[in-house]
Coordinates of C-alpha atoms and ligand atoms in Angstrom, one line a residue:
Chain A
M1 CA 0.0 0.0 0.0
T2 CA 1.3 3.4 -0.8
E3 CA 0.9 6.3 1.6
N4 CA 0.9 10.0 0.6
V5 CA 3.3 11.9 2.7
I6 CA 2.9 15.2 1.0
E7 CA -0.4 16.3 -0.7
V8 CA -0.5 19.7 -2.4
D9 CA -3.6 21.2 -4.1
G10 CA -3.9 24.5 -5.9
L11 CA -1.1 26.1 -3.9
R12 CA -0.6 29.8 -4.8
K13 CA 1.5 32.6 -3.5
S14 CA 1.5 36.3 -4.5
F15 CA 3.9 39.0 -3.4
G16 CA 1.8 42.1 -4.1
D17 CA 0.9 42.0 -7.7
F18 CA 3.4 39.4 -8.6
E19 CA 2.3 35.8 -8.4
A20 CA 5.3 33.6 -7.7
V21 CA 3.5 30.3 -7.4
K22 CA 0.5 30.0 -9.6
G23 CA -1.4 27.0 -8.3
V24 CA 0.6 23.8 -8.1
E25 CA -0.6 20.3 -7.2
F26 CA 1.2 17.1 -6.6
T27 CA 1.4 14.2 -4.2
I28 CA 4.5 12.5 -2.9
Q29 CA 4.6 9.0 -1.5
K30 CA 6.4 7.7 1.5
G31 CA 10.1 7.0 0.9
E32 CA 10.1 8.9 -2.4
I33 CA 12.8 11.3 -3.6
F34 CA 10.9 14.1 -5.3
G35 CA 13.1 16.3 -7.5
F36 CA 11.9 19.9 -8.0
L37 CA 13.7 21.5 -10.8
G38 CA 13.3 24.9 -12.4
P39 CA 15.3 28.0 -13.5
N40 CA 16.1 30.7 -11.0
G41 CA 13.0 32.5 -9.8
A42 CA 10.7 29.7 -10.9
G43 CA 9.1 29.6 -7.4
K44 CA 10.8 26.5 -5.9
T45 CA 11.9 28.1 -2.7
T46 CA 8.6 29.9 -2.3
T47 CA 6.8 26.5 -2.6
I48 CA 9.1 25.0 0.0
N49 CA 8.6 27.9 2.3
M50 CA 4.8 27.4 2.2
L51 CA 5.1 23.6 2.7
C52 CA 7.4 24.0 5.8
T53 CA 5.0 26.5 7.4
M54 CA 7.3 29.5 7.0
M55 CA 5.1 31.3 4.6
K56 CA 1.3 31.6 4.4
P57 CA -0.1 30.5 1.1
T58 CA -2.4 33.0 -0.7
A59 CA -4.6 30.1 -1.7
G60 CA -4.7 26.3 -1.8
T61 CA -3.9 23.6 0.6
G62 CA -1.0 21.4 1.6
R63 CA -0.8 18.4 3.9
I64 CA 2.4 16.8 5.3
C65 CA 2.0 13.5 7.0
C66 CA -1.7 14.1 7.0
H67 CA -1.4 17.4 8.8
D68 CA -2.5 20.7 7.3
I69 CA 0.3 23.2 6.7
Q70 CA -1.8 26.1 7.9
S71 CA -4.0 24.8 10.7
E72 CA -1.6 22.2 12.2
K73 CA 1.7 24.1 11.9
S74 CA 3.4 22.7 15.0
T75 CA 2.7 19.0 14.1
V76 CA 4.0 19.6 10.6
R77 CA 7.1 21.2 12.0
E78 CA 7.7 18.1 14.1
C79 CA 7.7 15.9 11.0
I80 CA 10.0 17.9 8.8
G81 CA 13.6 18.8 8.5
I82 CA 14.8 21.5 6.2
I83 CA 18.1 22.6 4.7
F84 CA 17.4 26.1 3.6
Q85 CA 19.0 27.6 0.5
E86 CA 20.8 30.2 2.6
N87 CA 23.0 29.9 5.6
T88 CA 21.1 29.6 8.9
L89 CA 23.9 28.6 11.3
D90 CA 24.9 30.6 14.3
E91 CA 28.4 31.5 13.3
K92 CA 29.4 32.7 16.7
L93 CA 28.8 29.2 18.1
T94 CA 30.8 26.0 17.6
A95 CA 29.6 23.2 15.4
E96 CA 28.8 21.1 18.4
E97 CA 26.8 23.9 20.1
N98 CA 24.8 24.5 16.9
L99 CA 23.9 20.8 16.8
M100 CA 23.1 20.6 20.5
L101 CA 20.7 23.5 20.3
H102 CA 19.0 21.7 17.3
C103 CA 18.6 18.6 19.5
K104 CA 17.0 20.7 22.2
F105 CA 14.6 22.4 19.7
Y106 CA 13.6 19.1 18.3
R107 CA 13.4 17.2 21.6
V108 CA 15.9 14.5 20.5
P109 CA 16.1 12.2 23.5
K110 CA 19.0 13.2 25.8
S111 CA 20.6 9.8 25.8
E112 CA 20.9 9.8 22.0
R113 CA 22.2 13.4 21.5
N114 CA 25.9 12.9 21.8
G115 CA 25.8 9.8 19.6
R116 CA 23.9 11.4 16.8
I117 CA 26.0 14.5 16.9
E118 CA 29.1 12.5 16.5
E119 CA 27.4 10.4 13.7
V120 CA 26.4 13.4 11.6
L121 CA 29.7 15.2 12.2
R122 CA 31.6 12.2 11.0
M123 CA 29.4 12.0 8.0
V124 CA 30.3 15.5 6.8
D125 CA 33.9 15.1 8.0
L126 CA 33.8 17.8 10.6
Y127 CA 34.2 15.8 13.7
E128 CA 37.7 17.0 14.3
K129 CA 36.6 20.6 14.0
R130 CA 33.5 20.3 16.2
K131 CA 34.9 22.7 18.8
D132 CA 35.7 25.4 16.3
V133 CA 33.5 28.5 16.0
V134 CA 31.5 28.3 12.7
E135 CA 32.8 31.7 11.7
R136 CA 36.1 30.2 11.0
Y137 CA 34.7 27.5 8.7
S138 CA 35.0 27.7 4.9
G139 CA 31.8 28.1 2.8
G140 CA 31.8 24.4 2.0
M141 CA 32.3 23.4 5.6
K142 CA 29.4 25.6 6.7
R143 CA 27.2 23.9 4.1
R144 CA 28.2 20.5 5.3
L145 CA 27.4 21.4 8.9
E146 CA 24.0 22.7 7.8
I147 CA 23.2 19.4 6.1
A148 CA 24.4 17.5 9.2
R149 CA 22.1 19.6 11.4
G150 CA 19.1 19.0 9.1
L151 CA 19.5 15.2 9.5
L152 CA 20.0 15.3 13.2
H153 CA 16.5 14.7 14.3
Y154 CA 15.7 12.0 11.7
P155 CA 12.8 13.9 10.1
K156 CA 10.1 12.0 8.3
V157 CA 10.2 14.5 5.4
L158 CA 13.4 16.3 4.5
F159 CA 13.4 19.4 2.4
L160 CA 16.6 20.1 0.6
D161 CA 16.8 23.4 -1.1
E162 CA 19.9 23.2 -3.3
P163 CA 21.7 21.3 -0.6
T164 CA 25.1 20.9 -2.1
V165 CA 25.8 24.2 -3.8
G166 CA 29.4 25.1 -3.6
L167 CA 30.6 21.6 -2.5
D168 CA 33.3 19.7 -4.2
P169 CA 32.2 16.5 -6.1
Q170 CA 33.8 14.2 -3.5
T171 CA 31.9 15.7 -0.6
R172 CA 28.7 15.7 -2.6
T173 CA 29.0 12.0 -3.3
H174 CA 29.7 11.4 0.4
I175 CA 26.7 13.4 1.5
W176 CA 24.4 11.7 -0.9
D177 CA 25.6 8.3 0.2
Y178 CA 24.6 9.2 3.7
I179 CA 21.3 10.8 2.7
L180 CA 20.4 7.6 0.7
E181 CA 21.4 5.4 3.5
L182 CA 19.3 7.4 6.0
K183 CA 16.4 7.3 3.5
N184 CA 16.6 3.5 3.3
R185 CA 17.1 3.0 7.0
E186 CA 14.6 5.5 8.3
G187 CA 12.2 5.6 5.4
I188 CA 12.6 9.4 4.9
T189 CA 10.8 11.1 2.2
I190 CA 12.9 13.7 0.4
F191 CA 11.9 16.9 -1.4
L192 CA 14.8 18.2 -3.4
T193 CA 15.6 21.2 -5.4
T194 CA 18.8 21.3 -7.3
H195 CA 20.6 22.7 -10.3
Y196 CA 22.9 19.7 -10.6
M197 CA 21.8 17.2 -13.2
D198 CA 23.5 14.2 -11.5
E199 CA 21.8 15.0 -8.2
A200 CA 18.4 15.3 -9.9
E201 CA 19.0 11.7 -11.2
Y202 CA 18.6 10.4 -7.7
S203 CA 14.9 11.4 -7.8
D204 CA 12.2 8.8 -8.2
R205 CA 10.0 11.5 -9.8
I206 CA 10.8 15.0 -11.0
A207 CA 8.6 18.0 -11.3
I208 CA 9.8 20.8 -13.6
M209 CA 8.6 24.3 -12.6
D210 CA 8.8 27.5 -14.6
H211 CA 7.2 30.8 -14.0
G212 CA 5.3 29.5 -10.9
K213 CA 3.8 26.5 -12.7
I214 CA 4.6 22.8 -12.9
I215 CA 5.1 22.2 -16.6
A216 CA 6.1 18.5 -16.4
L217 CA 6.0 15.8 -13.7
D218 CA 7.2 12.2 -14.3
T219 CA 10.0 9.8 -13.6
P220 CA 13.4 10.8 -15.0
D221 CA 13.1 8.0 -17.6
N222 CA 9.7 9.0 -18.9
L223 CA 10.8 12.6 -19.0
K224 CA 13.7 11.7 -21.2
K225 CA 11.4 9.6 -23.4
M226 CA 9.4 12.8 -24.0
I227 CA 12.3 14.1 -26.1
G228 CA 11.8 11.2 -28.5
G229 CA 15.0 9.6 -30.0
D230 CA 18.4 11.2 -29.7
V231 CA 19.8 14.6 -29.1
I232 CA 22.1 16.2 -31.7
E233 CA 24.5 18.8 -30.4
V234 CA 26.3 20.9 -33.0
I235 CA 28.7 23.8 -33.0
T236 CA 28.8 25.8 -36.2
E237 CA 30.6 28.8 -37.6
D238 CA 27.4 30.8 -37.4
N239 CA 24.8 29.5 -35.0
G240 CA 22.2 32.1 -35.9
K241 CA 22.2 31.0 -39.6
A242 CA 22.3 27.4 -38.6
I243 CA 19.2 27.6 -36.5
E244 CA 17.3 29.0 -39.5
E245 CA 18.7 26.4 -41.8
I246 CA 17.9 23.4 -39.6
S247 CA 14.4 24.5 -38.7
Q248 CA 13.6 25.2 -42.4
R249 CA 15.0 22.0 -43.7
Y250 CA 14.0 19.5 -41.0
G251 CA 11.3 21.5 -39.1
N252 CA 13.1 20.9 -35.8
D253 CA 12.9 23.0 -32.7
V254 CA 16.4 24.1 -32.1
K255 CA 17.6 25.3 -28.7
A256 CA 20.7 27.2 -27.9
K257 CA 22.8 25.5 -25.3
G258 CA 25.8 27.5 -24.3
D259 CA 28.0 27.8 -27.4
S260 CA 26.2 24.9 -29.2
L261 CA 22.8 24.1 -30.6
A262 CA 20.7 21.2 -29.6
F263 CA 17.7 19.5 -31.2
S264 CA 16.2 16.0 -31.1
V265 CA 15.7 13.5 -33.9
K266 CA 14.3 10.0 -34.1
N267 CA 17.4 8.1 -35.0
G268 CA 20.6 10.0 -34.2
S269 CA 23.3 8.1 -36.0
E270 CA 21.3 7.6 -39.2
F271 CA 20.4 11.3 -39.3
L272 CA 23.9 12.4 -38.7
T273 CA 25.4 11.3 -42.0
G274 CA 22.9 13.1 -44.1
F275 CA 22.9 16.1 -41.9
V276 CA 26.7 16.7 -42.2
K277 CA 26.5 16.5 -46.0
Q278 CA 23.5 18.8 -46.3
M279 CA 24.5 21.6 -44.0
I280 CA 25.6 24.8 -45.7
V281 CA 26.8 26.6 -42.6
P282 CA 30.2 25.0 -41.7
I283 CA 30.1 22.6 -38.8
K284 CA 32.9 22.8 -36.2
N285 CA 31.8 20.0 -33.9
I286 CA 29.0 17.6 -33.7
S287 CA 27.8 14.9 -31.3
V288 CA 24.8 12.7 -30.7
H289 CA 23.7 11.4 -27.3
R290 CA 20.8 9.8 -25.5
P291 CA 18.5 12.5 -23.9
T292 CA 19.6 13.6 -20.5
L293 CA 17.6 15.5 -17.9
N294 CA 19.4 18.6 -19.0
D295 CA 17.9 18.1 -22.5
V296 CA 14.5 17.7 -21.0
F297 CA 14.9 20.9 -19.0
L298 CA 16.3 22.8 -22.0
N299 CA 13.4 21.6 -24.1
L300 CA 10.8 22.7 -21.6
T301 CA 12.2 25.9 -20.2
G302 CA 14.6 27.0 -22.9
R303 CA 17.3 27.1 -20.3
E304 CA 19.8 24.7 -19.0
I305 CA 19.7 23.1 -15.6
R306 CA 23.2 24.2 -15.0
D307 CA 22.4 27.8 -16.2
E308 CA 23.7 29.6 -13.1
I309 CA 26.6 27.3 -12.7
T310 CA 27.9 27.8 -16.3
N311 CA 27.3 31.5 -15.9
G312 CA 29.2 31.4 -12.7
T313 CA 32.3 29.8 -14.2
K314 CA 32.1 31.9 -17.3
K315 CA 32.8 35.1 -15.5
P316 CA 36.4 34.4 -14.5
K317 CA 37.1 32.8 -17.8
F318 CA 36.1 35.7 -20.0
G319 CA 36.3 38.5 -17.6
H320 CA 39.2 40.9 -18.0
R321 CA 41.3 41.2 -15.0
R322 CA 42.2 44.7 -14.0
F323 CA 45.4 45.3 -12.1
Chain B
M1 CA 10.3 23.8 28.2
E2 CA 13.9 22.8 27.5
A3 CA 13.6 25.1 24.5
I4 CA 13.3 28.1 26.7
F5 CA 16.5 27.1 28.4
A6 CA 18.2 26.5 25.0
V7 CA 17.3 29.9 23.7
W8 CA 18.5 31.4 27.0
Q9 CA 21.7 29.4 27.0
R10 CA 22.6 30.5 23.5
D11 CA 22.4 34.2 24.6
I12 CA 24.6 33.5 27.6
I13 CA 27.2 31.6 25.7
K14 CA 27.4 34.3 23.2
F15 CA 27.6 37.0 25.8
F16 CA 30.6 35.5 27.5
R17 CA 32.3 34.7 24.1
D18 CA 32.0 38.3 22.9
R19 CA 34.9 39.9 24.8
A20 CA 34.7 43.2 22.9
R21 CA 31.1 43.6 24.0
L22 CA 32.0 42.7 27.6
F23 CA 34.7 45.3 27.9
G24 CA 32.9 47.8 25.7
S25 CA 30.0 47.7 28.2
F26 CA 32.3 49.4 30.8
A27 CA 33.0 52.3 28.5
M28 CA 29.8 54.3 28.8
P29 CA 29.3 53.9 32.6
L30 CA 33.0 54.8 33.1
M31 CA 32.6 57.9 31.0
F32 CA 29.5 59.0 32.9
L33 CA 31.2 58.3 36.2
L34 CA 34.3 60.3 35.2
I35 CA 32.7 63.2 33.5
F36 CA 29.6 63.6 35.7
G37 CA 30.9 62.1 38.9
V38 CA 34.2 63.8 39.1
G39 CA 33.3 67.0 37.3
M40 CA 30.0 67.7 39.0
N41 CA 31.2 66.6 42.4
G42 CA 33.8 69.4 42.4
A43 CA 31.4 71.9 41.1
L44 CA 28.6 71.0 43.5
S45 CA 30.7 70.8 46.7
S46 CA 32.4 74.2 46.0
M47 CA 29.0 75.6 45.5
F48 CA 27.7 74.2 48.7
S49 CA 30.7 75.2 50.8
T50 CA 30.7 78.8 49.6
S51 CA 27.0 79.1 50.4
G52 CA 27.8 77.8 53.9
M53 CA 25.0 75.3 54.1
D54 CA 26.4 72.7 56.4
Q55 CA 23.5 70.3 56.0
F56 CA 25.0 69.4 52.7
T57 CA 28.3 68.1 54.0
G58 CA 27.1 64.6 53.4
F59 CA 26.5 65.3 49.8
N60 CA 28.6 63.2 47.4
Y61 CA 27.7 63.4 43.8
V62 CA 29.5 60.2 42.9
S63 CA 27.5 58.2 45.4
F64 CA 24.4 59.9 44.1
I65 CA 25.0 59.0 40.5
F66 CA 26.4 55.5 41.1
P67 CA 23.0 53.7 41.6
G68 CA 21.8 55.6 38.5
I69 CA 24.8 54.3 36.6
I70 CA 23.9 50.8 37.6
A71 CA 20.3 51.4 36.6
M72 CA 21.4 52.8 33.3
T73 CA 23.5 49.7 32.6
V74 CA 20.8 47.3 33.4
F75 CA 18.3 49.4 31.6
S76 CA 20.2 49.8 28.3
T77 CA 21.7 46.3 28.3
S78 CA 18.3 44.7 28.6
I79 CA 16.6 46.8 26.0
F80 CA 19.5 46.6 23.5
S81 CA 19.8 42.8 23.9
A82 CA 16.7 42.4 21.8
L83 CA 18.8 43.5 18.9
S84 CA 19.9 39.9 18.7
V85 CA 16.3 39.0 17.5
V86 CA 16.7 41.4 14.6
T87 CA 20.2 40.2 13.7
D88 CA 19.1 36.6 14.0
R89 CA 16.4 37.4 11.5
E90 CA 18.8 39.1 9.2
E91 CA 21.5 36.4 9.5
G92 CA 19.0 33.6 9.0
Y93 CA 19.3 31.8 12.3
M94 CA 15.8 32.9 13.3
K95 CA 14.5 30.5 10.5
E96 CA 16.2 27.6 12.2
I97 CA 14.3 28.5 15.4
L98 CA 11.0 29.3 13.7
V99 CA 10.8 26.2 11.5
S100 CA 11.4 24.0 14.6
P101 CA 8.4 22.8 16.6
V102 CA 9.4 25.1 19.5
S103 CA 6.4 27.3 20.4
R104 CA 7.1 31.0 19.6
T105 CA 6.0 31.9 23.1
Y106 CA 8.8 29.8 24.5
V107 CA 11.3 31.5 22.2
A108 CA 10.1 34.9 23.3
I109 CA 10.3 34.0 26.9
G110 CA 13.8 32.5 26.4
K111 CA 14.9 35.7 24.8
I112 CA 13.5 37.8 27.6
F113 CA 15.2 35.6 30.2
G114 CA 18.5 35.8 28.2
S115 CA 18.5 39.6 27.9
A116 CA 17.5 40.0 31.5
T117 CA 20.3 37.7 32.7
V118 CA 22.9 39.4 30.6
A119 CA 21.7 42.8 31.9
V120 CA 21.9 41.7 35.6
I121 CA 25.4 40.3 35.0
Q122 CA 26.4 43.6 33.4
G123 CA 24.9 45.5 36.3
L124 CA 26.8 43.4 38.8
L125 CA 30.0 44.0 36.8
M126 CA 29.6 47.7 37.4
L127 CA 30.2 47.0 41.1
A128 CA 33.9 46.6 40.0
F129 CA 34.0 50.4 40.1
V130 CA 33.1 50.5 43.8
P131 CA 36.7 50.4 45.1
L132 CA 37.8 53.0 42.6
I133 CA 35.3 55.7 43.3
G134 CA 35.3 55.4 47.0
V135 CA 31.6 54.6 47.7
E136 CA 30.7 52.0 50.2
V137 CA 28.3 49.2 49.3
E138 CA 27.4 46.6 51.8
L139 CA 27.1 43.0 50.8
M140 CA 23.5 42.9 52.1
N141 CA 22.6 45.7 49.7
I142 CA 24.2 43.9 46.8
I143 CA 22.1 40.8 47.6
K144 CA 19.0 43.0 47.7
L145 CA 20.0 44.7 44.5
I146 CA 20.0 41.5 42.4
P147 CA 16.2 40.8 42.5
A148 CA 15.6 44.5 41.9
M149 CA 17.9 44.5 38.9
L150 CA 16.2 41.3 37.6
L151 CA 12.8 43.0 37.9
V152 CA 13.9 46.0 36.0
A153 CA 15.7 43.9 33.4
F154 CA 12.7 41.8 32.7
T155 CA 10.5 44.8 32.1
L156 CA 13.0 46.5 29.8
S157 CA 13.9 43.2 28.0
S158 CA 10.3 42.8 27.0
I159 CA 10.1 46.4 25.8
G160 CA 13.1 45.7 23.7
L161 CA 11.6 42.5 22.3
L162 CA 8.4 44.3 21.5
V163 CA 10.3 46.9 19.5
A164 CA 12.4 44.1 17.8
S165 CA 9.3 42.2 16.8
T166 CA 7.8 45.1 15.0
L167 CA 10.9 46.4 13.2
K168 CA 12.6 44.6 10.3
T169 CA 16.1 46.1 10.3
A170 CA 18.9 46.4 12.8
T171 CA 19.4 50.1 12.0
G172 CA 15.7 50.8 12.5
F173 CA 15.8 49.0 15.8
Q174 CA 18.8 51.0 17.0
A175 CA 17.2 54.3 15.9
V176 CA 14.0 53.6 17.8
I177 CA 15.7 52.4 20.9
Q178 CA 18.0 55.4 21.0
V179 CA 15.0 57.7 20.8
L180 CA 13.3 55.8 23.5
I181 CA 16.2 55.3 25.8
F182 CA 17.8 58.8 26.1
P183 CA 14.7 60.7 27.4
M184 CA 14.0 57.8 29.7
L185 CA 17.5 57.9 31.1
F186 CA 17.8 61.6 31.5
L187 CA 14.3 62.1 33.0
S188 CA 14.7 59.4 35.5
G189 CA 16.7 61.1 38.3
A190 CA 19.7 59.0 37.4
F191 CA 22.0 62.0 36.7
F192 CA 20.5 64.9 38.5
P193 CA 17.9 65.3 41.3
L194 CA 14.4 65.8 40.0
N195 CA 13.7 69.0 41.8
G196 CA 12.0 72.2 40.6
M197 CA 11.1 71.0 37.2
P198 CA 8.4 72.6 35.1
G199 CA 5.1 70.8 35.2
W200 CA 5.2 69.2 31.8
M201 CA 8.7 67.8 32.5
N202 CA 7.6 66.6 35.9
A203 CA 4.7 64.8 34.3
L204 CA 7.1 63.0 31.9
V205 CA 9.3 62.0 34.8
K206 CA 6.4 60.5 36.7
V207 CA 5.2 58.4 33.8
N208 CA 8.7 57.1 33.1
P209 CA 9.1 53.7 34.6
M210 CA 12.8 54.2 34.8
T211 CA 12.2 56.9 37.5
Y212 CA 10.9 54.3 39.9
A213 CA 13.7 51.9 39.0
V214 CA 16.3 54.5 39.7
D215 CA 14.7 55.5 43.0
M216 CA 14.4 51.9 44.0
F217 CA 18.1 51.4 43.3
K218 CA 19.1 54.5 45.3
H219 CA 17.1 53.4 48.3
I220 CA 18.8 50.0 48.2
M221 CA 22.3 51.4 47.8
L222 CA 22.3 54.6 49.7
D223 CA 22.0 54.9 53.4
V224 CA 18.9 57.0 53.2
G225 CA 17.9 56.5 56.9
S226 CA 20.9 58.5 58.2
M227 CA 20.3 61.5 55.9
N228 CA 18.8 64.7 57.0
E229 CA 15.7 66.0 55.3
V230 CA 17.5 68.8 53.4
L231 CA 20.1 66.3 52.1
K232 CA 17.4 63.9 51.0
Q233 CA 15.6 66.7 49.2
A234 CA 18.9 67.7 47.5
M235 CA 19.6 64.2 46.3
G236 CA 16.1 63.8 45.0
L237 CA 15.2 60.9 47.4
N238 CA 11.7 62.1 48.0
L239 CA 9.8 60.9 45.0
K240 CA 6.2 62.0 45.2
L241 CA 3.3 61.1 43.0
L242 CA 0.3 63.4 43.2
G243 CA 1.5 64.6 46.5
H244 CA 1.9 61.1 47.9
S245 CA 5.4 59.8 48.8
V246 CA 6.1 56.7 46.8
S247 CA 7.2 53.7 48.9
T248 CA 9.6 51.0 47.6
L249 CA 6.9 48.4 47.7
E250 CA 4.7 50.6 45.4
E251 CA 7.7 51.0 43.1
I252 CA 8.2 47.3 42.9
T253 CA 4.5 46.7 42.2
F254 CA 4.4 49.4 39.6
I255 CA 7.5 48.1 37.7
A256 CA 6.2 44.5 38.0
C257 CA 2.9 45.5 36.5
I258 CA 4.5 47.3 33.6
G259 CA 6.8 44.3 33.2
A260 CA 3.9 41.8 33.1
L261 CA 2.1 44.0 30.6
F262 CA 5.1 44.2 28.3
V263 CA 6.0 40.5 28.6
M264 CA 2.5 39.8 27.3
L265 CA 2.7 42.4 24.5
A266 CA 6.1 41.3 23.4
T267 CA 5.1 37.7 23.3
V268 CA 2.0 38.5 21.3
F269 CA 3.9 40.6 18.8
F270 CA 6.7 38.2 18.5
N271 CA 4.2 35.4 17.8
R272 CA 2.7 37.5 15.0
S273 CA 6.0 38.6 13.5
G274 CA 6.9 34.9 12.8
Ligands
ATP1 N1 9.6 37.7 -0.1 C1 9.5 38.0 -1.4 N2 8.9 39.2 -1.8 C2 8.7 39.4 -3.1 N3 9.1 38.6 -4.1 C3 9.6 37.4 -3.7 C4 9.8 37.0 -2.4 N4 10.3 35.8 -2.3 C5 10.5 35.4 -3.6 N5 10.0 36.4 -4.5 C6 9.9 36.3 -5.9 O1 9.2 35.1 -6.3 C7 9.8 34.4 -7.4 C8 10.2 33.0 -7.0 O2 11.2 33.0 -6.1 P1 11.8 31.7 -5.5 O3 12.8 32.1 -4.5 O4 10.7 30.8 -5.1 O5 12.6 31.1 -6.8 P2 13.4 29.7 -6.9 O6 12.7 28.9 -7.8 O7 13.7 29.2 -5.5 O8 14.8 30.3 -7.6 P3 16.3 29.9 -7.3 O9 16.6 28.7 -8.2 O10 17.0 31.1 -7.7 O11 16.5 29.5 -5.9 C9 11.0 35.3 -7.8 O12 10.7 36.1 -8.9 C10 11.3 36.1 -6.6 O13 11.8 37.4 -6.9
MG2 MG1 15.4 28.9 -4.4

């Protein structure tokens, strides 16, 4: 039997005239990892804020573990754990003090406190630094501590709002190993937003949000099937002209993806041979691959999942340094 | 309930960790003691001696101002401590507290306890000046002083929390508190005896809760019983409300009532602001 842990219906949020969330609905089952993807400003954090009782919805309802997010706030709060997108540690306190306070707020049994604190600190590799004031941590260490804290009280539902931003790949893998283990052991349900494709792949189902609406909701595999066939990625001498040429000749919907162009075709390798011969605009580079979540995302929103990350790395690459 | 303790404990840990704040808290009182205490003492005693009024021989401005300085410390520390509520909100930690199942009322009470405790500690630290300025304070009086400080600190901490709950930014909070605190300090009898004031100012003095706090502190710390009437009058130790001499018990009751009112208001407003 499946059990709905999160039920959302017609949830809306307006800030003045601006409607950030325009009526979303979905249900999430126990033990599921639910990925919530969308470009910057899509309304992901706003949705999370409403679900975790930090923001009053303008309209609609939400239930977590069968408790209403508006009328049963404190029961909902007991069921959930959240790792906010921004830093919410007390930097003047040590790691250990931060975690101990969390145990007290969440009424973790006294006898379990020290054990759990050690467990989560070891998971994020901060046990040796537990007596250091958080102020002296690096950005990545702070993030790791924040994640450790969110897991401390074994929440039934865990909200992760871009949990691993700024962490190195090794740490991310390490943290995900722990999250997945905890999920299996404790049956935690996870609500995840991320801009990392590989992280999104952990999801059992994915909702893609844009401009306050959910525009697709399915398993990662089904979402990829939506693309149909294979994805061709091509870099040409003149991408502007190439878009025109491709859409005129093949009637394909071409999307710009960084420096290259991407579009989907039924059978990639077959298509390729003819395509290379026919193109008038000179081709610099071409590849064909099975659809990824990034392609799905690009297709639906016109932007890449990793939008902000590529933008972030572009700056130092192309920016001129002044001395 | 443990959450109240946790919120309180966090404030206390942070207070002792912040050395700069700890030492900085001595700066203002020291300045007041030096400038007013030393400066005014000379001026006043020369005035009294030339006018040949020997009833004033017992007058010592430093011992007059010292209870006021302690009151000022307790007063401003407790009201300013609520700044942490605003900075917690700005720095994000308030989210960690508010998303937890802890009731907001407990958080508010923990905060008030925290501010009040810190204020009492600061007030007691001011006693470090005692040997330096040559006033005498008996141990018994210090013991009496602690509950009095606690009472005043509670009241002012809740006023601070009330302001913090209604304002969004740290600068806004500081501006409002500053506007609140200075008239309350200067019209309380802490720095000069409240004699011969125009009616409107006298009215302000009498509605100022700080007036009763300062008077209470003075009665605890000064040996009022051995003073003659003229000296008492000169030191402003004859607080009257509508022609009736205010007793210490009445002062305590008054401050406690105001305190209870503001604890309630602060809790309600803090609850709403979340
Ligand atoms: N408190 C607020 N007041 C006014 N507008 C807000 C507020 N919070 C969010 N918004 C607006 O609502 C929209 C959605 O914001 P939200 O933070 O939910 O986006 P997001 O999907 O989490 O984006 P990101 O990937 O950048 O985190 C944005 O346009 C944002 O400017
Ligand atoms: Mg967000």
